[in-house]
mmCIF file of C-alpha atoms and ligand atoms in Angstrom:
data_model
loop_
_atom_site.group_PDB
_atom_site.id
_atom_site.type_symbol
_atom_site.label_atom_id
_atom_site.label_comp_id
_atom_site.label_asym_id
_atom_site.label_seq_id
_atom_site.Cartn_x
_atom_site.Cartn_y
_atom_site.Cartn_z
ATOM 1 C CA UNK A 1424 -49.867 -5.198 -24.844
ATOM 2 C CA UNK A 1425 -50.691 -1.300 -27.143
ATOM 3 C CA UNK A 1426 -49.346 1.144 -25.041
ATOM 4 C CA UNK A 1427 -52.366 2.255 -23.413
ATOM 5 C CA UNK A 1428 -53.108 -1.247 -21.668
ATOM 6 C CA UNK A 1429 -51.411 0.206 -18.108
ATOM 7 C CA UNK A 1430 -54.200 2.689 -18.360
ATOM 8 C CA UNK A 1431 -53.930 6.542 -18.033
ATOM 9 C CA UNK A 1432 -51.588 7.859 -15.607
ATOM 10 C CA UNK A 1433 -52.679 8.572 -12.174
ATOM 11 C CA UNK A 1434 -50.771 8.881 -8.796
ATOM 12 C CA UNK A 1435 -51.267 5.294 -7.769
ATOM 13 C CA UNK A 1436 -50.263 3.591 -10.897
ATOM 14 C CA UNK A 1437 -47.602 6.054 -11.918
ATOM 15 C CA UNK A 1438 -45.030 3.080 -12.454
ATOM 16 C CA UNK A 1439 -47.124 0.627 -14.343
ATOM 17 C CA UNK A 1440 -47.239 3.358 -16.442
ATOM 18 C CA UNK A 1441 -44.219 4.237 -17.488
ATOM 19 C CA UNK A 1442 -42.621 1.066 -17.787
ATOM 20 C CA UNK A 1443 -45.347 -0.391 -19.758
ATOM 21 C CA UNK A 1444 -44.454 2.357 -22.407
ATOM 22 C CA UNK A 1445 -40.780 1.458 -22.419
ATOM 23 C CA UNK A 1446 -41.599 -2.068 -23.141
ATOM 24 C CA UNK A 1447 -40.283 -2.015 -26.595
ATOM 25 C CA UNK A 1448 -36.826 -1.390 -26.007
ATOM 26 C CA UNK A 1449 -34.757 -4.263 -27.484
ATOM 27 C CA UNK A 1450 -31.709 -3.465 -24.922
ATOM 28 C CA UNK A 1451 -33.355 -6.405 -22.345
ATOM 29 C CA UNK A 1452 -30.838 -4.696 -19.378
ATOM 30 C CA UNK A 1453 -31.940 -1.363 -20.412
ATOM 31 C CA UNK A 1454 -35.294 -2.556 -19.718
ATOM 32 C CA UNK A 1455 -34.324 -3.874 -16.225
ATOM 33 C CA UNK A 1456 -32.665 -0.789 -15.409
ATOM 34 C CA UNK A 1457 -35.014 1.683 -16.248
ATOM 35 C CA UNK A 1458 -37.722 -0.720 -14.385
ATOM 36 C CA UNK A 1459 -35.968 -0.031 -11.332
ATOM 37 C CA UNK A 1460 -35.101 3.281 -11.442
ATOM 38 C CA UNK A 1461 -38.743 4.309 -12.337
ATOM 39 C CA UNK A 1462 -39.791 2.682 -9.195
ATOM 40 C CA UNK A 1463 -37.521 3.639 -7.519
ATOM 41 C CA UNK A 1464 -37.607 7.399 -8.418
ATOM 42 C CA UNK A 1465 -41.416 7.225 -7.745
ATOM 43 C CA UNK A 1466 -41.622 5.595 -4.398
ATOM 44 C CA UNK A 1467 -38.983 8.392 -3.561
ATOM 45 C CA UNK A 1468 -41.150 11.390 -5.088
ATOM 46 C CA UNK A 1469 -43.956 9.920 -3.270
ATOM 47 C CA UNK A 1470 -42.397 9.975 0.026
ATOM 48 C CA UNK A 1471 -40.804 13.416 -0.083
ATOM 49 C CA UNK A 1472 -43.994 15.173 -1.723
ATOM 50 C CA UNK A 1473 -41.629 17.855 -3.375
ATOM 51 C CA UNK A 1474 -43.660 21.341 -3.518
ATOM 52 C CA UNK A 1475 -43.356 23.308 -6.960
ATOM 53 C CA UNK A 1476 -40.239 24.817 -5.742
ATOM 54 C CA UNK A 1477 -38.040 22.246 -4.350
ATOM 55 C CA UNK A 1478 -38.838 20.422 -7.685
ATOM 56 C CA UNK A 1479 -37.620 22.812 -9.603
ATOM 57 C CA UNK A 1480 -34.245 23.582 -7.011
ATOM 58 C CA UNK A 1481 -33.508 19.902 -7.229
ATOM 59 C CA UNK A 1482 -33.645 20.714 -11.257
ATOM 60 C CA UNK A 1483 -31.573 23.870 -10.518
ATOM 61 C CA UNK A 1484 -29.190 22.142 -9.007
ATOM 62 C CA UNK A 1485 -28.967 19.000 -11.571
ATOM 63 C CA UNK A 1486 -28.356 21.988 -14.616
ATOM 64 C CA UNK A 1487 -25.678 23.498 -12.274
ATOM 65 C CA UNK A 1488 -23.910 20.234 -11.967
ATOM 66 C CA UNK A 1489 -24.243 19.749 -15.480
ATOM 67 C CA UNK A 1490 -22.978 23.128 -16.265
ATOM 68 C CA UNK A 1491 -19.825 23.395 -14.382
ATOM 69 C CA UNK A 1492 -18.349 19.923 -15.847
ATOM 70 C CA UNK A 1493 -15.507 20.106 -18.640
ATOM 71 C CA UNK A 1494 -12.718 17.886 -20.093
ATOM 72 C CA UNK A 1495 -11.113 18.274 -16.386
ATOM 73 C CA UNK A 1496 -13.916 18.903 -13.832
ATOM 74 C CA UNK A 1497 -16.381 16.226 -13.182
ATOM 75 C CA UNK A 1498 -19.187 17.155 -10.876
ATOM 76 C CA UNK A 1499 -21.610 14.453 -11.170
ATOM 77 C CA UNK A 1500 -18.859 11.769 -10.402
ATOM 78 C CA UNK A 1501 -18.400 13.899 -7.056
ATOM 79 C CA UNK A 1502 -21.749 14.158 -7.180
ATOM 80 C CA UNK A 1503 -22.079 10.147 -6.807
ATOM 81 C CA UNK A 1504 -18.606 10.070 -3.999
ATOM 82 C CA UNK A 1505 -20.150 12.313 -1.809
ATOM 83 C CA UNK A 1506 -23.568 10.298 -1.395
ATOM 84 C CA UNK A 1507 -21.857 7.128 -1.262
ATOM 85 C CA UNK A 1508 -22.735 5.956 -4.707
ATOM 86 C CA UNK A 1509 -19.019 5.831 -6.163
ATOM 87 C CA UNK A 1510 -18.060 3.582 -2.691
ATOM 88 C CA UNK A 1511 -20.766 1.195 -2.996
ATOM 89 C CA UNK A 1512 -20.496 0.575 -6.915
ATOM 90 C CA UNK A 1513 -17.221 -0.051 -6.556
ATOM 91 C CA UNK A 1514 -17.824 -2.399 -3.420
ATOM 92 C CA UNK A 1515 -20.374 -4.595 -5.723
ATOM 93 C CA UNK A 1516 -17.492 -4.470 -8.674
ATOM 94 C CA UNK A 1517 -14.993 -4.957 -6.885
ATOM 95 C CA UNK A 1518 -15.464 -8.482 -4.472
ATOM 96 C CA UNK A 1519 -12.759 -10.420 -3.389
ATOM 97 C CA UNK A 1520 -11.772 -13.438 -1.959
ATOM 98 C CA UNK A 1521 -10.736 -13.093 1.935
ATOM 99 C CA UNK A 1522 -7.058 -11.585 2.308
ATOM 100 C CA UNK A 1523 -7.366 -9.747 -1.428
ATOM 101 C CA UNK A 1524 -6.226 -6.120 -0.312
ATOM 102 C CA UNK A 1525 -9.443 -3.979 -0.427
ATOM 103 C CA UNK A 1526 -10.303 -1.518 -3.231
ATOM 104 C CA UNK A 1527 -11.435 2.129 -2.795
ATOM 105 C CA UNK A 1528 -11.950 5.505 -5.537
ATOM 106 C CA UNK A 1529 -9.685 5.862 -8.131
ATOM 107 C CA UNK A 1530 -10.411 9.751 -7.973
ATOM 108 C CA UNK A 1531 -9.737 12.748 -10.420
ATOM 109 C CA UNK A 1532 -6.633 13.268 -10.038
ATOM 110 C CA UNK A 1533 -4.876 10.090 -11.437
ATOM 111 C CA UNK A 1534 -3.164 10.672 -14.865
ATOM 112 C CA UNK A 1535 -2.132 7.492 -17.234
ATOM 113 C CA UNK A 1536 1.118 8.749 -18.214
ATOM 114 C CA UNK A 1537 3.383 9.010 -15.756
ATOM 115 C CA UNK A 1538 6.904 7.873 -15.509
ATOM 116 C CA UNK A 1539 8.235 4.917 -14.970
ATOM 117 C CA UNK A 1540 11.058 5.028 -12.390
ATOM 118 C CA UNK A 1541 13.354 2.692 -11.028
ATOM 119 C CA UNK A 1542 13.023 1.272 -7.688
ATOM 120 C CA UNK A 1543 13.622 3.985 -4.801
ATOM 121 C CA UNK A 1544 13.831 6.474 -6.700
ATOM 122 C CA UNK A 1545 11.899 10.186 -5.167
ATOM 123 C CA UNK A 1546 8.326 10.775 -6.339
ATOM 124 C CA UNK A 1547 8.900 14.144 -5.054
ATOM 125 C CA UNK A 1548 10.362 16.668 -7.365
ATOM 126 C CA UNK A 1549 10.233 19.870 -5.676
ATOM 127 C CA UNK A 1550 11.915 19.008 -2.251
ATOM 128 C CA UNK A 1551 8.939 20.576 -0.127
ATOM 129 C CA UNK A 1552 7.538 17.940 2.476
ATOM 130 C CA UNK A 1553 8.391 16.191 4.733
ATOM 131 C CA UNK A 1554 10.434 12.318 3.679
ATOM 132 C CA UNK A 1555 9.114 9.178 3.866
ATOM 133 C CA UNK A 1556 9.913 5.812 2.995
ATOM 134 C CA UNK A 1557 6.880 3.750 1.442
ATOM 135 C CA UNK A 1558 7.641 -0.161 1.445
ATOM 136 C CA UNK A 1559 6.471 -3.398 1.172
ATOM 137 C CA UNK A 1560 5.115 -6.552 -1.150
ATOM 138 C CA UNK A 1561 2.833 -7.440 -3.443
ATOM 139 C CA UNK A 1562 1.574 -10.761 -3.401
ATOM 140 C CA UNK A 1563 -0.794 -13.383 -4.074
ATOM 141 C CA UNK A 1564 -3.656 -14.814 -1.549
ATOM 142 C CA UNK A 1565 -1.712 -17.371 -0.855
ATOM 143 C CA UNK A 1566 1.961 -15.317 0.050
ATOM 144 C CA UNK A 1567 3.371 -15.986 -3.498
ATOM 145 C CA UNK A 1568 5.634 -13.056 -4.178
ATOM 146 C CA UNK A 1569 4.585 -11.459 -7.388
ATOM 147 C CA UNK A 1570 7.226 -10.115 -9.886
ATOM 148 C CA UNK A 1571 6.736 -6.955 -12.262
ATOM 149 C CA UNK A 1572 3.798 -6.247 -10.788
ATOM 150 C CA UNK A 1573 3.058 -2.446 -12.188
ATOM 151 C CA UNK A 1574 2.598 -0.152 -9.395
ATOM 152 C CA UNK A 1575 1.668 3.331 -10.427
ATOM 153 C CA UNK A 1576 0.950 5.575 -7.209
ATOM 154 C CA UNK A 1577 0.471 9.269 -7.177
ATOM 155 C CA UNK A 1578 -0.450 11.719 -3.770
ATOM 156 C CA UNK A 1579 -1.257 15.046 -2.904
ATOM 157 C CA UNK A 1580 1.924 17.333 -1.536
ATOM 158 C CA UNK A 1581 2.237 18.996 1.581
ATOM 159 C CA UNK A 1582 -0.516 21.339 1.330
ATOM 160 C CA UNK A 1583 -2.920 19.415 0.039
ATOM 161 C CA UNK A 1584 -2.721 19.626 -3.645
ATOM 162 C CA UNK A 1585 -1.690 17.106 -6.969
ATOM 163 C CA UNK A 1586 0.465 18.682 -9.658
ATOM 164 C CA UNK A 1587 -2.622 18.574 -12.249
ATOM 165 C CA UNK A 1588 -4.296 21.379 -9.729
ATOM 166 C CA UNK A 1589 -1.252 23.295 -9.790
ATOM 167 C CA UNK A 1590 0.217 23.700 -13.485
ATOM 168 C CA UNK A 1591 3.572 25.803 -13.202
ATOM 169 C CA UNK A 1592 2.994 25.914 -9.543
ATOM 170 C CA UNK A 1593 4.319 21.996 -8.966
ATOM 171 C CA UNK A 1594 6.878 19.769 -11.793
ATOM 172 C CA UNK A 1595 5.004 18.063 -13.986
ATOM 173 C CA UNK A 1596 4.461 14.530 -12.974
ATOM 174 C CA UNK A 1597 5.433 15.737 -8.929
ATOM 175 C CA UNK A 1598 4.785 13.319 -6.280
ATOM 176 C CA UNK A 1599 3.878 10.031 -8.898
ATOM 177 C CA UNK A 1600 5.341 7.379 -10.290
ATOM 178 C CA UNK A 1601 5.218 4.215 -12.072
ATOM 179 C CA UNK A 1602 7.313 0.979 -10.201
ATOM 180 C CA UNK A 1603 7.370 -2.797 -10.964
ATOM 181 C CA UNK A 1604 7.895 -5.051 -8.381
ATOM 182 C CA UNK A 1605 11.366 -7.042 -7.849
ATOM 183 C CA UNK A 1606 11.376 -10.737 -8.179
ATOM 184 C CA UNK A 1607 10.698 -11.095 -4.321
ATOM 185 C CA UNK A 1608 7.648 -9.050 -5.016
ATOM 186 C CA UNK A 1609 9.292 -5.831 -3.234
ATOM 187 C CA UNK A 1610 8.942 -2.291 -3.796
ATOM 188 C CA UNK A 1611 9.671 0.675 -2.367
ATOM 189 C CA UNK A 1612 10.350 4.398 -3.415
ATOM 190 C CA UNK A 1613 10.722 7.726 -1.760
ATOM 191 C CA UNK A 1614 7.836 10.312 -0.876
ATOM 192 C CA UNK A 1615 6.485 12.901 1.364
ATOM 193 C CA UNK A 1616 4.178 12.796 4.017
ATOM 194 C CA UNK A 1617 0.613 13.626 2.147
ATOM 195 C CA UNK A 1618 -1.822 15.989 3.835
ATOM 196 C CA UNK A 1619 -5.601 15.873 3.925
ATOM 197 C CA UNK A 1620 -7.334 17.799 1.405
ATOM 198 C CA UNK A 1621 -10.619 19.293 0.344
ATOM 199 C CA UNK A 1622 -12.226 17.690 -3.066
ATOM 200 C CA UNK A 1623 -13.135 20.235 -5.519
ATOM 201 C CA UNK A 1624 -16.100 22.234 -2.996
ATOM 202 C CA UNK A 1625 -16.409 25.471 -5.138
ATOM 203 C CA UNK A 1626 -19.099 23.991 -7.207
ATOM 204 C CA UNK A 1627 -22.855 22.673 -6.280
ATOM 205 C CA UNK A 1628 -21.363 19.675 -4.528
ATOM 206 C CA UNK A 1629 -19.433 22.005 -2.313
ATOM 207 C CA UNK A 1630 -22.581 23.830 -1.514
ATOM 208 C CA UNK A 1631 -24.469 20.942 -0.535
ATOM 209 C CA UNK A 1632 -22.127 19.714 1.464
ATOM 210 C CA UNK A 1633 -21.916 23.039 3.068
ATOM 211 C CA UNK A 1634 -25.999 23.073 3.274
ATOM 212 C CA UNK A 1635 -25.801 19.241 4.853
ATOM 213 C CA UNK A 1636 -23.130 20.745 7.467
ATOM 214 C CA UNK A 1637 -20.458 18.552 5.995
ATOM 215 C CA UNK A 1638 -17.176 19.465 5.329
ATOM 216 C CA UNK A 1639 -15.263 18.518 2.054
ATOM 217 C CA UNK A 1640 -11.831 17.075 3.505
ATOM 218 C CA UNK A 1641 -10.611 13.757 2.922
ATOM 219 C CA UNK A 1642 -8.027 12.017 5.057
ATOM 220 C CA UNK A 1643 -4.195 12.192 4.428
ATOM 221 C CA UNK A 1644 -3.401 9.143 1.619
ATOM 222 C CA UNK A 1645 -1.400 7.346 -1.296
ATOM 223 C CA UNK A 1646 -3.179 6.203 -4.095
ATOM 224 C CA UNK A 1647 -2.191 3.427 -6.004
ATOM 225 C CA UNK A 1648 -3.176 1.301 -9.102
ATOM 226 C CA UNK A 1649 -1.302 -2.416 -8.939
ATOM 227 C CA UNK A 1650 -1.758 -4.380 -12.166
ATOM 228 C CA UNK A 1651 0.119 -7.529 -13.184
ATOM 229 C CA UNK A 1652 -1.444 -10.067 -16.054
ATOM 230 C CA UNK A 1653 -3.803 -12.788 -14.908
ATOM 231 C CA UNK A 1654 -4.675 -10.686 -11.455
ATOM 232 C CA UNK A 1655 -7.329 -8.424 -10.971
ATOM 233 C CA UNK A 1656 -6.885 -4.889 -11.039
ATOM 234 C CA UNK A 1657 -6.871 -2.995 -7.513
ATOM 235 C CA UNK A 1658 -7.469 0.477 -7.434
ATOM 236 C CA UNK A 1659 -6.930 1.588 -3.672
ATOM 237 C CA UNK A 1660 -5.195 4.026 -0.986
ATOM 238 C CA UNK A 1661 -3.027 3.989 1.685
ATOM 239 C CA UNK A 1662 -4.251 5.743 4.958
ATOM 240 C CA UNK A 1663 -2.888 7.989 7.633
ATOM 241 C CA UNK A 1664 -4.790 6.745 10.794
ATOM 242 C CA UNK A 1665 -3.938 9.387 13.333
ATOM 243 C CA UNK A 1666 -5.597 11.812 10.341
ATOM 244 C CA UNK A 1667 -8.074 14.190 11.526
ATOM 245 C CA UNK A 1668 -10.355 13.338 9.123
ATOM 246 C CA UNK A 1669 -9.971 9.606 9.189
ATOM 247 C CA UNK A 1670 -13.448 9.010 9.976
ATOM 248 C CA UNK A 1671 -15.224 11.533 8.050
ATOM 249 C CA UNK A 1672 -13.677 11.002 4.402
ATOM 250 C CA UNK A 1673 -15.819 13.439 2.172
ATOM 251 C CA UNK A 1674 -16.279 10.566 -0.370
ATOM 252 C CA UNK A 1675 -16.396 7.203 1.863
ATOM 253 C CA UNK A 1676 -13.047 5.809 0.519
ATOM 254 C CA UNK A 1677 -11.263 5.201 4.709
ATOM 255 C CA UNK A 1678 -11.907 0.966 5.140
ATOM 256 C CA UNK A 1679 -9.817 -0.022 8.575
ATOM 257 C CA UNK A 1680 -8.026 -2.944 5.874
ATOM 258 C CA UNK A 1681 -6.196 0.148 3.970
ATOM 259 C CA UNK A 1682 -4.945 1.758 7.216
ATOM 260 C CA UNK A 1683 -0.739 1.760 7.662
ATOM 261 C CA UNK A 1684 1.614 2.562 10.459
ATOM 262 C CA UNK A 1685 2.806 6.646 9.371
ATOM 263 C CA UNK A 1686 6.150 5.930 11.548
ATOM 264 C CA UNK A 1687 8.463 8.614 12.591
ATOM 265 C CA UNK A 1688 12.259 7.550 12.722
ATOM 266 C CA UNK A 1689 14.742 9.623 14.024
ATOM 267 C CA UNK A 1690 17.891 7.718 12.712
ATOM 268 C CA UNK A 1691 21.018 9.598 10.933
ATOM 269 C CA UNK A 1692 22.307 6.203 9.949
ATOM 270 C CA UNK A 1693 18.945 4.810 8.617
ATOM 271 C CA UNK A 1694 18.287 8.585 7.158
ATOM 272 C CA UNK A 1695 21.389 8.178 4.980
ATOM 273 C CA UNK A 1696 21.042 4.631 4.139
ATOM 274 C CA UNK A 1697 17.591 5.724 2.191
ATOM 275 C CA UNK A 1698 19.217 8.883 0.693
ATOM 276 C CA UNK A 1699 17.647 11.662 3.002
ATOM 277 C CA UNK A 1700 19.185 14.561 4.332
ATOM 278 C CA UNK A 1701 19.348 14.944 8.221
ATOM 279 C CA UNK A 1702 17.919 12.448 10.459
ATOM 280 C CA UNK A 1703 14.001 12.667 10.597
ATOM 281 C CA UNK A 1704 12.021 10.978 8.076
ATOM 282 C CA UNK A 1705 8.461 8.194 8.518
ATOM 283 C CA UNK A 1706 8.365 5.126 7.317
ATOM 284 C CA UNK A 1707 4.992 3.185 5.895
ATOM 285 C CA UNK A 1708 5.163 -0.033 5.217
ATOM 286 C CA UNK A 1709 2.208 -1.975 3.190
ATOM 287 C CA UNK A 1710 1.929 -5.400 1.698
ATOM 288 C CA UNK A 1711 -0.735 -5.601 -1.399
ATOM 289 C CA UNK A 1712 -2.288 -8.853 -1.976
ATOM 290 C CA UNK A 1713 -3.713 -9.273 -5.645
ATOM 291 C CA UNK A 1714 -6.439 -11.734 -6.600
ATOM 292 C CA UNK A 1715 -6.201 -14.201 -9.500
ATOM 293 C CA UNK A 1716 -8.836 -13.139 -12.240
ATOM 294 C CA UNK A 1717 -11.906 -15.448 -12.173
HETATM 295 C C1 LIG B 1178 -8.965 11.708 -4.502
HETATM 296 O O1 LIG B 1178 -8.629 11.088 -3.533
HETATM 297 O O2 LIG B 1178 -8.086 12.055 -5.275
HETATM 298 C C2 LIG B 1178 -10.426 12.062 -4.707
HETATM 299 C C3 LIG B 1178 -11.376 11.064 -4.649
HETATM 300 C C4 LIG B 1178 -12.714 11.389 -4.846
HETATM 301 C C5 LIG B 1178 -13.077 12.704 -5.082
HETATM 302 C C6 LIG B 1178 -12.108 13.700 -5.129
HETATM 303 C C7 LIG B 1178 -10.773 13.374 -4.922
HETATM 304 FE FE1 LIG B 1179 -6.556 11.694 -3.382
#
């Protein structure tokens, strides 16, 4: 088929078009791709009949997201959480066999070298927050206890913020950690009670959010990344369910699986026991279940 054979462009056979001219790509799943963006992109222009100007906002707006992106800030990737897009790739990549704990976002803020500390030891570096105790197993689909499984977790502190977005504000490294699991599979380690927080909103993704009358706020978590040879990698939270925000996370990432008990304990004895001061502290307790790799 030349190049002309779709015939010249016109409204009705806009797609035939186009993908007739990328026909001699030699990338076979670029091909597919672009196939189905192209129609895709079309059957949307074609039902929202942009005028001049919104076409060239909905530019504006692309350039803006563009522009404000560096080595630290990534708009279009919040770009992609807030319309859902991050949630549901990672739903397709990420399918599991029935009792595998459930993945969610890994998010901006993780950072790949942080320390490795021995059990119980205190994420938190900078005594602010309130205690908690984080516990539980990590094990296979079918109860097996899983040894030196790497558990690397990090969270926001009390007012909403990770160290990386507070440079000589917070320690370096406050409020994360790298664990591996006993031989029973346990783990636990010391922590504060995380806060919801606002993703980055002072950029164009802000603003449309703020256009869409949405706020920015996403519900009070843990994150963690468990990783242990021959398993599949999970990438997931832990979430507060009496949060505020619980059902309106800015970037889809709340499933009802990743939901724990935030328990308050008001126990000297127990207090002591887990190396807090005074009597008040919550406990969360939270058994992963890794899947074999295929
Ligand atoms: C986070 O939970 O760290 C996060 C996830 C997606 C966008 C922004 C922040
Ligand atoms: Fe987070």
């Amino acid at each position: 088929m030349d190049d002309h054979e779709a015939g010249y462009f016109t409204e009705d056979n806009s797609v035939d078009v186009v993908v007739a001219r990328n026909k001699n790509t030699k990338d076979p799943r670029l091909k597919e791709v672009m196939e189905v963006i192209v129609r895709k992109l079309h059957e949307a222009v074609k039902e929202i009949e942009p005028s001049e100007d919104e076409w060239l906002e909905a530019i504006m707006f692309l350039t803006r997201t563009g522009q404000i992106c560096d080595d630290y800030r990534q708009e279009f990737i919040l770009l992609s959480d807030i319309l859902g897009v991050s949630m549901l790739s990672d739903a397709i990549q990420s399918r599991r066999p029935s009792g595998a704990t459930e993945n969610t976002v890994l998010g901006p803020f993780h950072v790949g070298d942080a320390p490795e500390l021995e059990m119980g030891s205190d994420i938190c570096l900078d005594e602010k927050g309130e205690p908690m105790f984080v516990h539980g197993y990590v094990r296979d689909i079918h109860g097996k206890p899983l040894a030196g499984a790497k558990i690397d977790v990090w969270q926001a502190n009390d007012e909403g913020f990770y160290d990386v977005q507070q440079r000589g504000v917070q320690p370096d490294f406050n409020l994360r950690g790298v664990f591996r699991t006993c031989a029973d599979g346990r783990y636990w380690f010391k922590a504060i009670k995380p806060k919801f927080y606002p993703i980055p909103d002072d950029g164009p993704v802000g603003q449309l959010l703020g256009k869409l009358g949405r706020h920015p706020f996403r519900p009070a978590h843990f994150h963690y990344l468990i990783t242990l040879d021959g398993y599949q990698k999970l990438t997931t939270h832990i979430f507060d369910p009496d949060d505020q925000y619980i059902n309106s996370d800015a970037v889809f990432g709340v499933k009802e699986s990743l939901m724990a008990e935030f328990k308050p304990i008001d126990d000297a004895e127990q207090a002591a026991k887990h190396g807090f001061d005074g009597s008040k502290f919550y406990d969360v307790e939270y058994d992963f279940v890794l899947a074999q790799k295929a």
